[in-house]
Coordinates of C-alpha atoms in Angstrom, one line a residue:
Chain A
X1 CA 1.7 31.9 -7.8
X2 CA 1.9 30.6 -4.6
X3 CA 1.3 26.9 -3.5
X4 CA -1.6 27.9 -1.3
X5 CA -3.3 29.6 -4.4
X6 CA -2.8 26.3 -6.5
X7 CA -3.9 24.2 -3.6
X8 CA -7.4 26.7 -3.6
X9 CA -7.8 26.4 -7.7
X10 CA -7.7 22.6 -7.7
X11 CA -10.4 22.3 -4.6
X12 CA -12.5 24.4 -6.1
X13 CA -12.3 22.9 -9.3
X14 CA -13.3 19.5 -7.8
X15 CA -15.5 21.1 -5.8
X16 CA -17.6 22.4 -9.0
X17 CA -18.0 18.8 -10.6
X18 CA -18.2 16.2 -7.5
X19 CA -19.3 13.9 -9.6
X20 CA -16.8 13.8 -11.7
X21 CA -14.5 14.2 -9.6
X22 CA -16.3 11.3 -7.7
X23 CA -15.6 9.0 -10.3
X24 CA -12.1 10.2 -11.9
X25 CA -11.1 9.6 -8.2
X26 CA -13.0 5.8 -8.3
X27 CA -10.6 3.7 -10.1
X28 CA -7.5 5.3 -7.4
X29 CA -10.1 4.3 -4.2
X30 CA -10.5 0.8 -5.7
X31 CA -6.6 0.7 -6.8
X32 CA -5.5 2.1 -3.4
X33 CA -7.9 -0.1 -1.2
X34 CA -7.3 -3.1 -3.0
X35 CA -3.3 -2.9 -3.0
X36 CA -3.3 -2.4 0.8
X37 CA -6.3 -4.9 1.6
X38 CA -4.7 -7.3 -0.5
X39 CA -1.1 -6.7 1.1
X40 CA -3.0 -7.1 4.1
X41 CA -4.2 -10.3 3.5
X42 CA -0.9 -11.7 2.6
X43 CA 1.3 -10.8 5.4
X44 CA -1.9 -11.4 7.7
X45 CA -1.7 -15.7 6.5
X46 CA 2.3 -15.1 6.6
X47 CA 1.6 -14.0 10.5
X48 CA -1.0 -16.6 10.9
X49 CA 1.2 -19.2 9.3
X50 CA 4.3 -18.3 11.5
X51 CA 2.0 -18.1 14.6
X52 CA 1.0 -22.0 14.4
X53 CA 5.1 -22.6 13.3
X54 CA 6.0 -21.1 15.8
X55 CA 3.1 -23.3 18.6
X56 CA 5.5 -26.3 17.6
X57 CA 8.0 -25.1 19.3
X58 CA 10.7 -22.5 19.9
X59 CA 13.5 -22.8 17.8
X60 CA 12.7 -26.7 17.2
X61 CA 15.3 -29.3 15.8
X62 CA 14.0 -32.2 15.0
X63 CA 16.2 -35.7 14.4
X64 CA 14.5 -38.4 12.8
X65 CA 16.0 -42.1 12.2
X66 CA 16.9 -42.6 8.8
X67 CA 15.9 -45.5 6.1
X68 CA 16.6 -49.3 6.3
X69 CA 18.5 -50.6 3.9
X70 CA 17.9 -54.0 2.7
X71 CA 20.4 -54.3 0.4
X72 CA 19.5 -51.9 -2.6
X73 CA 16.5 -51.5 -1.5
X74 CA 15.6 -48.1 1.0
X75 CA 12.4 -48.1 3.3
X76 CA 10.9 -45.2 4.6
X77 CA 12.7 -42.4 6.2
X78 CA 11.9 -43.1 9.8
X79 CA 11.6 -46.5 9.7
X80 CA 15.2 -47.1 10.7
X81 CA 15.7 -47.7 14.7
X82 CA 18.6 -46.2 14.9
X83 CA 18.0 -43.2 17.8
X84 CA 18.2 -44.8 21.5
X85 CA 17.8 -42.5 24.6
X86 CA 22.2 -42.6 24.7
X87 CA 21.7 -40.5 21.9
X88 CA 19.6 -37.7 23.0
X89 CA 21.8 -38.0 26.0
X90 CA 24.3 -37.0 24.6
X91 CA 23.1 -34.4 22.5
X92 CA 22.0 -32.9 25.7
X93 CA 25.6 -32.2 26.4
X94 CA 26.0 -30.0 22.9
X95 CA 26.7 -26.5 23.9
X96 CA 23.5 -24.5 22.8
X97 CA 21.2 -26.9 23.0
X98 CA 19.0 -25.5 25.3
X99 CA 16.6 -28.9 26.2
X100 CA 16.1 -32.5 24.7
X101 CA 13.3 -34.4 24.6
X102 CA 13.9 -38.4 22.4
X103 CA 10.4 -39.4 21.9
X104 CA 8.9 -42.9 21.6
X105 CA 5.6 -42.8 19.6
X106 CA 2.7 -45.6 19.4
X107 CA -0.9 -45.8 19.2
X108 CA -2.7 -47.0 22.8
X109 CA -6.0 -47.5 23.6
X110 CA -7.0 -45.4 26.3
X111 CA -9.6 -45.9 28.5
X112 CA -11.6 -44.0 31.4
X113 CA -14.7 -45.5 33.2
X114 CA -16.8 -46.4 29.8
X115 CA -15.4 -44.1 27.6
X116 CA -12.4 -44.8 25.5
X117 CA -10.4 -43.7 23.0
X118 CA -7.4 -44.8 20.7
X119 CA -4.6 -41.9 21.5
X120 CA -0.8 -40.5 20.2
X121 CA 0.8 -42.4 23.2
X122 CA 4.8 -40.8 23.5
X123 CA 7.1 -42.0 26.1
X124 CA 9.4 -38.7 26.7
X125 CA 11.4 -36.9 29.4
X126 CA 10.7 -33.7 31.0
X127 CA 12.5 -31.9 28.5
X128 CA 9.2 -32.4 25.9
X129 CA 7.3 -29.4 28.1
X130 CA 10.1 -26.9 27.0
X131 CA 11.3 -28.0 24.1
X132 CA 7.8 -28.2 22.3
X133 CA 6.2 -24.8 24.5
X134 CA 3.4 -26.9 26.3
X135 CA 2.0 -25.2 29.4
X136 CA 1.1 -27.3 32.5
X137 CA -3.3 -26.5 33.0
X138 CA -3.0 -28.4 36.6
X139 CA -0.8 -31.2 37.9
X140 CA 2.4 -31.9 36.4
X141 CA 4.4 -32.9 34.0
X142 CA 6.2 -35.8 34.4
X143 CA 9.5 -35.8 36.6
X144 CA 13.0 -36.9 36.3
X145 CA 12.3 -39.3 39.1
X146 CA 9.3 -40.6 37.0
X147 CA 11.6 -41.4 34.2
X148 CA 14.1 -42.8 36.1
X149 CA 12.0 -44.9 38.3
X150 CA 9.7 -46.3 35.5
X151 CA 6.6 -44.7 36.7
X152 CA 3.5 -45.4 35.5
X153 CA 1.9 -41.8 35.3
X154 CA 0.7 -39.8 32.6
X155 CA -0.3 -36.5 31.7
X156 CA -2.7 -35.7 28.7
X157 CA -3.4 -32.9 26.2
X158 CA -6.4 -30.9 26.2
X159 CA -8.5 -32.1 23.6
X160 CA -7.7 -35.8 25.2
X161 CA -9.0 -34.3 28.7
X162 CA -12.5 -33.3 26.9
X163 CA -12.3 -36.0 24.6
X164 CA -12.6 -38.5 28.1
X165 CA -13.9 -35.8 30.0
X166 CA -11.3 -35.6 32.7
X167 CA -11.3 -32.6 34.5
X168 CA -9.2 -31.0 37.2
X169 CA -11.0 -33.2 39.6
X170 CA -9.2 -36.1 37.4
X171 CA -5.9 -35.2 38.7
X172 CA -4.8 -38.4 40.6
X173 CA -7.1 -41.2 39.4
X174 CA -6.5 -43.5 37.3
X175 CA -6.4 -44.4 33.1
X176 CA -6.1 -47.5 31.3
X177 CA -3.2 -46.9 28.8
X178 CA -2.8 -49.8 26.3
X179 CA -4.0 -52.8 29.1
X180 CA -2.3 -51.0 31.8
X181 CA -3.2 -48.4 35.0
X182 CA -1.2 -45.3 34.8
X183 CA -2.1 -42.5 37.5
X184 CA -3.1 -39.1 36.0
X185 CA -1.0 -36.4 36.5
X186 CA -1.4 -33.6 34.5
X187 CA -3.2 -31.9 31.8
X188 CA -1.6 -29.2 29.3
X189 CA -3.2 -25.9 28.1
X190 CA -3.9 -26.4 24.7
X191 CA -1.7 -24.8 22.2
X192 CA -3.5 -24.9 19.0
X193 CA -1.1 -25.5 16.2
X194 CA -1.7 -28.5 14.7
X195 CA -4.9 -30.5 16.1
X196 CA -3.2 -33.6 16.9
X197 CA -0.3 -31.8 19.1
X198 CA -3.7 -31.4 22.0
X199 CA -4.8 -34.7 21.8
X200 CA -1.6 -37.1 23.4
X201 CA -0.7 -38.5 26.4
X202 CA 2.5 -38.6 27.7
X203 CA 4.5 -41.1 29.9
X204 CA 7.7 -41.4 30.9
X205 CA 9.8 -42.9 28.2
X206 CA 11.5 -45.9 30.5
X207 CA 8.1 -47.1 31.4
X208 CA 7.3 -46.8 27.6
X209 CA 10.1 -49.2 26.8
X210 CA 9.4 -51.3 29.5
X211 CA 5.5 -52.0 29.1
X212 CA 5.1 -50.5 25.4
X213 CA 7.3 -51.2 22.9
X214 CA 10.1 -53.4 24.4
X215 CA 12.9 -51.7 22.6
X216 CA 15.7 -49.2 23.3
X217 CA 14.8 -46.8 20.4
X218 CA 13.6 -43.4 20.2
X219 CA 11.5 -42.4 17.3
X220 CA 12.8 -38.7 17.2
X221 CA 14.5 -36.9 19.0
X222 CA 13.4 -32.8 19.8
X223 CA 15.7 -30.3 21.1
X224 CA 15.5 -26.8 21.2
X225 CA 18.4 -24.6 20.6
X226 CA 19.5 -21.7 23.1
X227 CA 18.3 -19.2 20.5
X228 CA 17.7 -19.2 16.4
X229 CA 20.6 -18.0 15.5
X230 CA 22.3 -21.0 16.8
X231 CA 20.4 -23.5 14.8
X232 CA 22.9 -24.0 12.3
X233 CA 25.8 -24.4 14.9
X234 CA 23.1 -26.7 16.5
X235 CA 22.3 -28.7 13.3
X236 CA 26.0 -29.0 12.2
X237 CA 26.5 -30.2 16.3
X238 CA 24.1 -33.3 16.2
X239 CA 25.2 -34.5 13.1
X240 CA 29.1 -34.2 13.9
X241 CA 27.6 -36.0 17.0
X242 CA 25.4 -38.5 16.1
X243 CA 27.4 -39.2 12.8
X244 CA 30.8 -40.4 15.7
X245 CA 28.5 -42.2 17.8
X246 CA 27.2 -44.6 14.7
X247 CA 30.4 -44.8 13.1
X248 CA 29.6 -43.0 10.5
X249 CA 32.8 -42.1 7.8
X250 CA 31.3 -41.9 4.0
X251 CA 28.5 -38.7 4.6
X252 CA 25.3 -41.2 4.6
X253 CA 23.8 -40.2 7.6
X254 CA 21.2 -42.7 9.0
X255 CA 19.0 -39.7 10.5
X256 CA 17.8 -36.6 9.0
X257 CA 17.3 -33.1 10.8
X258 CA 14.9 -30.8 10.4
X259 CA 14.5 -27.3 11.7
X260 CA 11.9 -24.4 12.2
X261 CA 14.6 -22.1 10.7
X262 CA 13.3 -24.0 7.1
X263 CA 9.7 -24.3 7.6
X264 CA 9.8 -20.8 8.5
X265 CA 12.0 -19.7 5.4
X266 CA 9.8 -21.9 3.1
X267 CA 6.7 -20.1 4.5
X268 CA 8.7 -16.8 4.5
X269 CA 9.8 -17.6 0.6
X270 CA 6.2 -18.3 -0.1
X271 CA 4.6 -15.7 1.4
X272 CA 7.3 -12.8 -0.1
X273 CA 5.7 -14.6 -3.8
X274 CA 2.2 -13.9 -2.4
X275 CA 2.7 -10.9 -1.5
X276 CA 4.4 -9.8 -5.0
X277 CA 1.0 -11.2 -6.9
X278 CA -1.4 -10.2 -4.9
X279 CA 0.3 -6.7 -5.1
X280 CA 1.3 -6.6 -8.6
X281 CA -2.8 -7.2 -9.2
X282 CA -3.1 -4.0 -7.1
X283 CA -1.3 -2.3 -9.0
X284 CA -2.9 -2.8 -12.2
X285 CA -5.8 -1.1 -11.0
X286 CA -3.7 1.4 -9.6
X287 CA -2.4 1.9 -13.1
X288 CA -5.6 1.9 -15.0
X289 CA -7.1 4.5 -12.4
X290 CA -4.4 6.8 -13.2
X291 CA -5.1 5.9 -17.4
X292 CA -8.6 7.1 -16.2
X293 CA -6.9 10.6 -14.1
X294 CA -5.6 11.2 -17.6
X295 CA -8.4 10.8 -19.4
X296 CA -9.8 13.2 -17.4
X297 CA -7.7 15.3 -17.6
X298 CA -6.9 16.2 -21.2
X299 CA -10.8 16.2 -21.5
X300 CA -10.3 19.3 -19.7
X301 CA -8.2 21.0 -20.4
X302 CA -9.7 20.5 -24.1
X303 CA -13.0 22.1 -22.2
X304 CA -11.2 24.2 -20.9
X305 CA -9.2 25.4 -23.7
X306 CA -11.2 29.4 -23.4
X307 CA -10.4 30.0 -19.8
X308 CA -6.7 29.0 -20.1
X309 CA -6.7 32.0 -22.8
X310 CA -8.3 34.3 -20.6
X311 CA -5.5 33.4 -18.0
X312 CA -2.7 33.4 -20.4
X313 CA -4.3 36.6 -21.1
X314 CA -4.6 38.3 -17.7
X315 CA -0.8 36.9 -16.8
X316 CA -0.3 33.7 -16.5
X317 CA 2.5 32.3 -17.7
X318 CA 3.2 28.7 -18.8
X319 CA 4.2 27.2 -15.5
X320 CA 1.2 28.8 -14.2
X321 CA -1.4 27.2 -16.3
X322 CA 0.9 23.5 -16.0
X323 CA 1.5 23.7 -12.1
X324 CA -3.0 24.2 -12.3
X325 CA -3.1 21.3 -13.8
X326 CA -1.0 19.0 -12.3
X327 CA -1.9 20.4 -8.6
X328 CA -5.5 19.4 -10.1
X329 CA -4.2 15.9 -10.8
X330 CA -2.4 15.5 -8.1
X331 CA -4.8 16.5 -5.7
X332 CA -7.1 14.2 -7.7
X333 CA -5.2 10.9 -6.7
X334 CA -4.0 12.1 -3.5
X335 CA -7.6 12.1 -2.4
X336 CA -8.5 9.2 -4.2
X337 CA -5.2 7.7 -2.1
X338 CA -6.6 8.5 1.2
X339 CA -9.8 7.7 0.6
X340 CA -9.1 3.8 -0.6
X341 CA -6.2 3.9 2.4
X342 CA -9.1 4.2 4.2
X343 CA -11.2 1.7 2.7
X344 CA -8.5 -0.6 2.3
X345 CA -7.8 -0.9 6.0
X346 CA -11.5 -1.5 7.0
X347 CA -11.6 -4.1 4.4
X348 CA -8.5 -5.5 5.3
X349 CA -10.0 -5.2 9.0
X350 CA -13.1 -7.4 8.0
X351 CA -10.9 -9.5 6.1
X352 CA -8.8 -10.6 9.4
X353 CA -11.3 -10.3 11.6
X354 CA -13.0 -13.0 9.3
X355 CA -10.1 -15.5 9.0
X356 CA -8.8 -15.0 12.3
X357 CA -5.6 -13.4 12.4
X358 CA -6.6 -10.5 13.4
X359 CA -5.7 -7.0 12.2
X360 CA -2.6 -6.5 10.5
X361 CA -1.8 -2.9 10.0
X362 CA 1.6 -2.1 8.3
X363 CA 2.8 1.9 7.9
X364 CA 4.7 0.8 5.1
X365 CA 2.4 -0.4 3.1
X366 CA 0.0 2.4 3.2
X367 CA 3.1 5.1 2.8
X368 CA 4.2 3.2 -0.3
X369 CA 0.2 3.7 -1.4
X370 CA 0.1 7.6 -1.2
X371 CA 3.4 8.0 -2.5
X372 CA 2.1 5.4 -5.7
X373 CA -1.1 7.7 -6.3
X374 CA 1.1 10.7 -5.9
X375 CA 3.2 9.2 -8.7
X376 CA 0.0 8.2 -10.3
X377 CA -1.2 11.7 -10.5
X378 CA 2.2 13.1 -11.5
X379 CA 2.8 10.6 -14.4
X380 CA -0.6 10.8 -15.4
X381 CA -1.4 14.4 -15.0
X382 CA 1.8 16.2 -16.8
X383 CA 1.1 15.3 -20.0
X384 CA -2.3 16.9 -20.0
X385 CA -0.9 19.5 -17.5
X386 CA 1.5 19.9 -20.1
X387 CA -0.4 20.0 -23.0
X388 CA -2.3 22.8 -21.4
X389 CA 1.0 25.0 -20.6
X390 CA 1.2 25.1 -24.5
X391 CA -1.4 26.4 -25.6
X392 CA -1.0 29.5 -27.7
X393 CA -3.2 32.3 -26.1
X394 CA -4.1 34.1 -29.6
X395 CA -5.9 30.4 -30.5
X396 CA -7.4 29.4 -27.0
X397 CA -8.9 33.0 -26.5
X398 CA -10.5 32.4 -30.0
X399 CA -11.8 28.4 -28.9
X400 CA -15.5 28.2 -28.7
Chain B
X1 CA -0.3 67.5 -25.7
X2 CA 3.4 68.2 -26.6
X3 CA 4.3 66.9 -23.5
X4 CA 2.1 63.6 -24.0
X5 CA 3.7 63.4 -26.8
X6 CA 7.6 63.4 -25.3
X7 CA 6.6 60.1 -23.8
X8 CA 5.1 58.2 -25.7
X9 CA 3.2 54.5 -24.0
X10 CA 3.4 52.2 -27.3
X11 CA 5.9 52.8 -30.1
X12 CA 5.1 50.7 -33.0
X13 CA 8.1 51.0 -35.6
X14 CA 6.9 49.3 -38.8
X15 CA 5.4 46.8 -37.5
X16 CA 5.1 43.4 -39.7
X17 CA 3.0 40.8 -39.0
X18 CA 2.5 37.5 -42.1
X19 CA 0.8 34.4 -41.2
X20 CA 2.9 31.6 -42.5
X21 CA 0.4 28.8 -43.1
X22 CA 2.7 26.9 -45.1
X23 CA 2.2 27.3 -49.2
X24 CA 1.0 30.9 -48.5
X25 CA 2.2 33.2 -46.8
X26 CA -0.7 36.4 -45.2
X27 CA 0.1 39.4 -44.3
X28 CA -1.6 40.8 -42.3
X29 CA -0.1 44.2 -40.8
X30 CA 1.9 45.6 -43.1
X31 CA 4.7 47.9 -41.8
X32 CA 2.5 49.5 -39.4
X33 CA 4.0 52.5 -38.1
X34 CA 1.9 54.5 -34.5
X35 CA 2.4 55.7 -31.1
X36 CA 0.1 56.5 -28.5
X37 CA 0.8 58.7 -25.9
X38 CA 0.3 58.2 -22.1
X39 CA -2.9 59.5 -20.5
X40 CA -4.2 59.4 -24.7
X41 CA -7.9 57.7 -25.2
X42 CA -6.9 56.0 -28.7
X43 CA -9.4 54.2 -31.2
X44 CA -8.6 51.7 -33.6
X45 CA -10.9 51.3 -36.2
X46 CA -11.5 49.2 -39.5
X47 CA -13.7 46.6 -40.9
X48 CA -13.4 43.1 -40.4
X49 CA -10.2 41.9 -42.4
X50 CA -8.5 45.2 -41.6
X51 CA -5.9 43.3 -39.0
X52 CA -7.8 44.7 -36.1
X53 CA -7.2 40.9 -34.3
X54 CA -3.9 40.9 -35.5
X55 CA -2.9 44.8 -34.3
X56 CA -5.0 43.5 -30.5
X57 CA -2.7 40.6 -30.2
X58 CA 0.5 42.2 -31.0
X59 CA -0.4 45.1 -28.6
X60 CA -1.4 42.9 -26.0
X61 CA 1.8 40.7 -26.4
X62 CA -0.7 38.0 -27.0
X63 CA 1.8 37.1 -30.4
X64 CA 4.7 38.8 -31.5
X65 CA 5.7 40.5 -35.2
X66 CA 7.4 38.9 -37.5
X67 CA 9.3 42.3 -38.5
X68 CA 9.8 45.6 -36.9
X69 CA 10.2 47.6 -33.0
X70 CA 7.5 47.4 -30.3
X71 CA 8.5 49.2 -27.4
X72 CA 5.9 49.4 -24.3
X73 CA 6.0 51.5 -21.4
X74 CA 9.9 51.8 -22.1
X75 CA 10.4 48.1 -22.7
X76 CA 11.2 46.6 -26.0
X77 CA 8.6 43.9 -26.3
X78 CA 9.2 41.9 -29.8
X79 CA 11.9 40.0 -29.0
X80 CA 10.5 38.3 -25.4
X81 CA 10.6 35.0 -24.5
X82 CA 6.8 33.5 -23.5
X83 CA 7.5 33.9 -20.1
X84 CA 8.9 37.5 -20.4
X85 CA 5.7 38.8 -22.6
X86 CA 3.0 36.6 -19.8
X87 CA 4.9 38.9 -17.0
X88 CA 4.5 41.9 -19.5
X89 CA 0.3 41.1 -20.1
X90 CA 0.8 40.8 -16.1
X91 CA 2.0 43.9 -15.4
X92 CA 1.5 46.3 -18.5
X93 CA -1.9 45.5 -20.3
X94 CA -5.3 45.6 -19.0
X95 CA -7.7 43.5 -21.5
X96 CA -11.3 44.0 -21.9
X97 CA -12.8 41.8 -24.5
X98 CA -16.0 41.7 -26.5
X99 CA -17.2 38.6 -25.3
X100 CA -15.8 39.3 -21.8
X101 CA -13.8 36.6 -21.2
X102 CA -14.6 36.2 -17.7
X103 CA -13.6 32.6 -16.1
X104 CA -17.4 30.6 -15.4
X105 CA -18.1 29.4 -12.2
X106 CA -16.2 31.9 -10.7
X107 CA -17.7 34.9 -8.6
X108 CA -16.9 38.7 -9.7
X109 CA -14.5 39.6 -6.9
X110 CA -12.3 36.4 -7.7
X111 CA -12.9 37.1 -11.4
X112 CA -11.1 40.3 -10.9
X113 CA -8.3 38.6 -8.1
X114 CA -7.2 36.7 -10.0
X115 CA -4.5 38.7 -12.0
X116 CA -3.1 40.1 -8.9
X117 CA -3.1 36.3 -8.3
X118 CA -0.3 35.7 -11.1
X119 CA 1.4 38.8 -9.6
X120 CA 2.1 36.8 -6.6
X121 CA -0.1 39.4 -4.4
X122 CA -1.5 37.2 -1.0
X123 CA -5.1 36.3 -1.1
X124 CA -6.1 38.7 1.4
X125 CA -4.9 41.9 -0.7
X126 CA -6.0 41.1 -3.6
X127 CA -9.1 40.3 -2.5
X128 CA -9.2 43.6 -0.9
X129 CA -8.1 45.3 -4.3
X130 CA -10.9 43.7 -6.0
X131 CA -13.5 44.3 -3.9
X132 CA -12.7 48.4 -3.9
X133 CA -12.1 47.9 -8.1
X134 CA -15.8 46.5 -8.4
X135 CA -17.0 48.7 -5.7
X136 CA -15.7 51.9 -7.9
X137 CA -17.8 50.2 -10.9
X138 CA -20.6 50.1 -9.0
X139 CA -20.5 46.9 -8.2
X140 CA -20.5 46.3 -4.9
X141 CA -23.9 44.6 -4.6
X142 CA -22.6 41.7 -6.9
X143 CA -18.8 40.6 -5.5
X144 CA -20.4 36.5 -5.0
X145 CA -21.7 36.4 -8.3
X146 CA -20.9 34.3 -10.7
X147 CA -21.0 35.5 -14.7
X148 CA -24.1 33.9 -15.4
X149 CA -25.8 35.4 -12.7
X150 CA -25.2 38.8 -14.0
X151 CA -26.3 41.2 -16.8
X152 CA -23.7 41.7 -19.9
X153 CA -23.7 45.5 -19.1
X154 CA -22.3 43.8 -15.2
X155 CA -20.3 40.9 -16.9
X156 CA -18.4 43.4 -18.9
X157 CA -17.9 45.9 -15.7
X158 CA -16.6 43.1 -13.7
X159 CA -14.2 42.7 -16.9
X160 CA -12.7 46.4 -16.8
X161 CA -12.8 46.1 -13.2
X162 CA -10.1 42.8 -13.7
X163 CA -8.4 45.2 -16.2
X164 CA -8.0 47.8 -14.1
X165 CA -7.3 46.4 -10.9
X166 CA -3.3 45.7 -11.1
X167 CA -3.3 49.3 -12.6
X168 CA -1.4 49.0 -15.8
X169 CA 0.1 51.2 -18.2
X170 CA -2.5 50.3 -20.7
X171 CA -5.5 49.2 -21.3
X172 CA -6.9 47.2 -24.5
X173 CA -10.3 47.6 -25.0
X174 CA -11.3 44.9 -28.1
X175 CA -14.9 45.4 -29.4
X176 CA -16.3 46.4 -25.6
X177 CA -19.2 47.3 -26.6
X178 CA -20.2 44.4 -29.4
X179 CA -22.3 42.2 -27.3
X180 CA -24.0 45.2 -25.6
X181 CA -27.2 46.8 -26.2
X182 CA -27.0 50.6 -26.7
X183 CA -28.0 51.6 -23.5
X184 CA -25.2 49.8 -21.6
X185 CA -22.9 50.0 -24.4
X186 CA -23.2 54.1 -23.9
X187 CA -22.5 53.2 -20.0
X188 CA -19.3 51.3 -21.0
X189 CA -18.1 54.0 -23.2
X190 CA -18.6 56.7 -20.6
X191 CA -17.0 54.6 -18.7
X192 CA -13.9 54.4 -21.1
X193 CA -14.1 58.4 -20.9
X194 CA -14.1 58.6 -17.0
X195 CA -10.9 56.3 -16.9
X196 CA -9.5 59.0 -19.4
X197 CA -10.4 61.4 -17.8
X198 CA -8.7 60.1 -14.8
X199 CA -5.3 59.6 -17.0
X200 CA -5.3 55.8 -17.8
X201 CA -4.5 55.3 -21.6
X202 CA -6.4 53.2 -23.5
X203 CA -6.7 52.0 -26.4
X204 CA -10.2 50.9 -28.4
X205 CA -10.3 48.5 -31.4
X206 CA -13.6 48.3 -33.5
X207 CA -15.9 48.4 -36.5
X208 CA -18.0 50.8 -35.5
X209 CA -17.1 54.8 -36.4
X210 CA -20.0 55.7 -33.5
X211 CA -18.1 53.8 -30.4
X212 CA -14.2 55.6 -32.4
X213 CA -16.1 59.0 -32.1
X214 CA -15.4 57.9 -27.7
X215 CA -11.6 58.4 -28.3
X216 CA -9.8 61.6 -28.7
X217 CA -8.4 60.3 -31.9
X218 CA -8.8 57.3 -34.6
X219 CA -6.6 55.5 -36.6
X220 CA -8.1 53.2 -39.7
X221 CA -6.6 50.0 -40.1
X222 CA -7.1 48.6 -44.3
X223 CA -5.4 45.9 -45.4
X224 CA -2.8 45.5 -42.5
X225 CA -2.1 49.5 -43.0
X226 CA -2.4 52.9 -41.4
X227 CA -5.1 54.5 -43.7
X228 CA -5.3 58.3 -41.4
X229 CA -5.1 60.0 -38.6
X230 CA -8.0 62.0 -37.4
X231 CA -7.2 64.5 -34.7
X232 CA -10.5 66.0 -32.7

């Protein structure tokens, strides 16, 4: 028997009982659609989170001060004031470090005309822009000379600008930060991600030291490594440099290092588990769909016992009957699988659009789903088909 | 007649068939010896329970004898496996059944073409041959009717077309007129007469002596044994 004959037989058979065919396929359709949609949801969510993390800065390494120790009592991390501008300068000299941004953060009241808000004020250097992946919308960012000369200039985030009704036209005007007048020199583009990232005022680090805090420490040092791969090397170099500078020999560091890679890794792990979980749940419906196919095929073999007898009498071998029923089961599951992919893609498009991470289409998922439905067809079709193939023609012909 | 007897198409040599029902052994055929010559039209006549159906199953290679030899068209078939028997059925035998046994929801044309599909004949060629077989039997205007749209006589003619389409060595008819009114039945028997005249070998199994009269020769089966051979 030719393959085309088998396919023709299967299709004409499925065409004769359309409702039954549709209902049988429904199980596979739902199974495959949920696999495609849920995997896409998991991937979409993961990509969304990764994007937000990326927006915090590429290849970012953050060094924070350690805790204050008073006798046996250990304070909260970051409570110490052990990091200094000199540390930041030293770290800037490391091989794989692209840019360094020491920052000193405090909250101050910012007043513009009749409007005011309490904003995060960050004293920093020009490196802040590349390290945290900001872009200037209008005006310019803090220059090195502004930092060197303790200038009273300020750059504000997009949200702050909106809150205080500052626009392009406001560049060059004076704003009041912590009771002191600063010249507004730039407004940043919004970068999304965390909501606080766009709501802050940046001033030269030296100015912050002089006017607002009155100490030489910084609250954190942000660095960007030259590449994702260099992050681990950079972390190690930072550790050894700072241990040397702070005279630490016992391995109990007074600072801590957090990298983007750790965060991304954690997110990756979580989303991997999430994807597996969702795919697992979806596979159960695929399994149920497969059992539905087996059920209908067994019924079909029984109903068509006489037909099988006739076919054998006029020359069909056992394997011809086996192939006929197997191809029928395969056609059911494959057709169900293809429709399921369509439904799944539409569903993931809808969910992706609604959730805002866009449409994520993974051909691998589709390949897996098609493969899975084929396997379901074979696994759940082979038993009914072999039942049919083994029928004794004498008995089958007499069957009413 | 001597030339025909010289080349038998069927040779049954002391063929027995015993059904093993676990505790009891039921003999259905008992040492049956029978020759059918090429081109002969033979009737096997017997009441129900005489072993007719078993005879039909053995002759039609749907079942194997428990003992004895069966040579069909020069090939010993008593030792073949299931696939081997299927191949013999496909190539050498055309069945005509009492209840027609057409595939339901399948057009006359597809029904007649199906045996050719199992021979591996391409679709175009088999549809062409099926159509010509149906046209020869006067069903040229019923090609695309499904069995439930045809009368009993028409269905049986489709069945005969299906038996003929592979040009088999043997046409095996099991009570072919049993479900037909006397007019259609007579037409079918006449058709067998025509086929016989064209040189076909036909074995007709029936309980009806009047039907058997259409054949050249009748053998009577009773209690699994051949009673007598009658030559007309």
